Amino acid sequence: RRAARSQVRVSLADARRLGATAELIWLDVQLDELWRRVSARPREDPPITYDEVVESVARFEPPDDEELARWDAAIRRRG
């Protein structure tokens, strides 16, 4: 969510003071492809359900131009 990402901005300022750069990489993936990827990886215990993926997708707020401008680089990867 956008509100959670706003907390990261404080860390961005700290990172920049140390000379680091910050990139936002946004994976713009359709629900079916996202589910295929998540269900194929054996990392979650218990496994993520399809309904949980649907809920996450419904809650996600894509970054807008204003938010993207705050990062040193913003990369949108479609898949």
mmCIF file of C-alpha atoms in Angstrom:
data_model
loop_
_atom_site.group_PDB
_atom_site.id
_atom_site.type_symbol
_atom_site.label_atom_id
_atom_site.label_comp_id
_atom_site.label_asym_id
_atom_site.label_seq_id
_atom_site.Cartn_x
_atom_site.Cartn_y
_atom_site.Cartn_z
ATOM 1 C CA ARG A 1 0.000 0.000 0.000
ATOM 2 C CA ARG A 2 1.008 3.521 -0.634
ATOM 3 C CA ALA A 3 0.896 4.374 3.093
ATOM 4 C CA ALA A 4 3.437 1.666 3.884
ATOM 5 C CA ARG A 5 5.693 2.838 1.083
ATOM 6 C CA SER A 6 5.592 6.368 2.494
ATOM 7 C CA GLN A 7 7.394 5.039 5.583
ATOM 8 C CA VAL A 8 10.206 3.927 3.300
ATOM 9 C CA ARG A 9 10.795 7.520 2.232
ATOM 10 C CA VAL A 10 12.283 8.289 5.642
ATOM 11 C CA SER A 11 14.786 5.510 5.064
ATOM 12 C CA LEU A 12 15.476 6.882 1.586
ATOM 13 C CA ALA A 13 16.618 10.160 3.071
ATOM 14 C CA ASP A 14 18.934 8.313 5.464
ATOM 15 C CA ALA A 15 20.317 6.187 2.629
ATOM 16 C CA ARG A 16 20.991 9.216 0.464
ATOM 17 C CA ARG A 17 22.875 10.892 3.302
ATOM 18 C CA LEU A 18 25.155 7.846 3.254
ATOM 19 C CA GLY A 19 25.630 8.147 -0.511
ATOM 20 C CA ALA A 20 23.308 5.312 -1.535
ATOM 21 C CA THR A 21 20.748 5.469 -4.300
ATOM 22 C CA ALA A 22 17.295 3.951 -4.178
ATOM 23 C CA GLU A 23 15.350 2.206 -6.907
ATOM 24 C CA LEU A 24 11.728 1.202 -6.972
ATOM 25 C CA ILE A 25 11.140 -1.862 -9.112
ATOM 26 C CA TRP A 26 7.472 -2.389 -9.755
ATOM 27 C CA LEU A 27 6.439 -5.749 -11.184
ATOM 28 C CA ASP A 28 3.244 -5.159 -13.141
ATOM 29 C CA VAL A 29 1.898 -8.691 -13.571
ATOM 30 C CA GLN A 30 -1.609 -9.927 -14.337
ATOM 31 C CA LEU A 31 -3.355 -11.973 -11.646
ATOM 32 C CA ASP A 32 -3.135 -15.294 -13.501
ATOM 33 C CA GLU A 33 0.597 -14.896 -14.073
ATOM 34 C CA LEU A 34 1.168 -13.767 -10.496
ATOM 35 C CA TRP A 35 -0.676 -16.822 -9.199
ATOM 36 C CA ARG A 36 1.311 -19.097 -11.510
ATOM 37 C CA ARG A 37 4.582 -17.701 -10.157
ATOM 38 C CA VAL A 38 3.572 -17.721 -6.497
ATOM 39 C CA SER A 39 2.090 -21.210 -6.574
ATOM 40 C CA ALA A 40 5.159 -22.628 -8.356
ATOM 41 C CA ARG A 41 7.614 -21.597 -5.654
ATOM 42 C CA PRO A 42 7.851 -23.739 -2.511
ATOM 43 C CA ARG A 43 8.886 -20.887 -0.193
ATOM 44 C CA GLU A 44 5.770 -20.235 1.847
ATOM 45 C CA ASP A 45 4.780 -22.378 4.809
ATOM 46 C CA PRO A 46 1.848 -22.530 4.851
ATOM 47 C CA PRO A 47 1.441 -21.940 1.114
ATOM 48 C CA ILE A 48 -0.231 -18.753 -0.074
ATOM 49 C CA THR A 49 -3.746 -19.375 -1.314
ATOM 50 C CA TYR A 50 -5.286 -18.049 -4.497
ATOM 51 C CA ASP A 51 -7.755 -16.002 -2.432
ATOM 52 C CA GLU A 52 -4.867 -14.348 -0.562
ATOM 53 C CA VAL A 53 -3.260 -13.392 -3.862
ATOM 54 C CA VAL A 54 -6.578 -11.963 -5.093
ATOM 55 C CA GLU A 55 -6.911 -9.937 -1.871
ATOM 56 C CA SER A 56 -3.359 -8.618 -2.180
ATOM 57 C CA VAL A 57 -3.900 -7.571 -5.786
ATOM 58 C CA ALA A 58 -7.143 -5.799 -4.816
ATOM 59 C CA ARG A 59 -5.376 -3.847 -2.030
ATOM 60 C CA PHE A 60 -2.320 -2.872 -4.078
ATOM 61 C CA GLU A 61 -2.110 0.798 -5.040
ATOM 62 C CA PRO A 62 0.172 1.302 -8.043
ATOM 63 C CA PRO A 63 2.680 4.108 -7.598
ATOM 64 C CA ASP A 64 1.608 7.337 -9.260
ATOM 65 C CA ASP A 65 3.898 9.805 -11.018
ATOM 66 C CA GLU A 66 4.425 11.824 -7.840
ATOM 67 C CA GLU A 67 5.544 8.771 -5.892
ATOM 68 C CA LEU A 68 7.751 7.504 -8.723
ATOM 69 C CA ALA A 69 9.505 10.883 -8.881
ATOM 70 C CA ARG A 70 10.762 10.451 -5.307
ATOM 71 C CA TRP A 71 13.030 7.553 -6.240
ATOM 72 C CA ASP A 72 16.432 7.816 -7.902
ATOM 73 C CA ALA A 73 15.196 5.302 -10.461
ATOM 74 C CA ALA A 74 11.796 3.740 -10.976
ATOM 75 C CA ILE A 75 11.515 0.657 -13.131
ATOM 76 C CA ARG A 76 8.226 -0.882 -14.193
ATOM 77 C CA ARG A 77 8.550 -4.439 -15.403
ATOM 78 C CA ARG A 78 5.610 -5.970 -17.154
ATOM 79 C CA GLY A 79 5.173 -9.666 -17.273
#
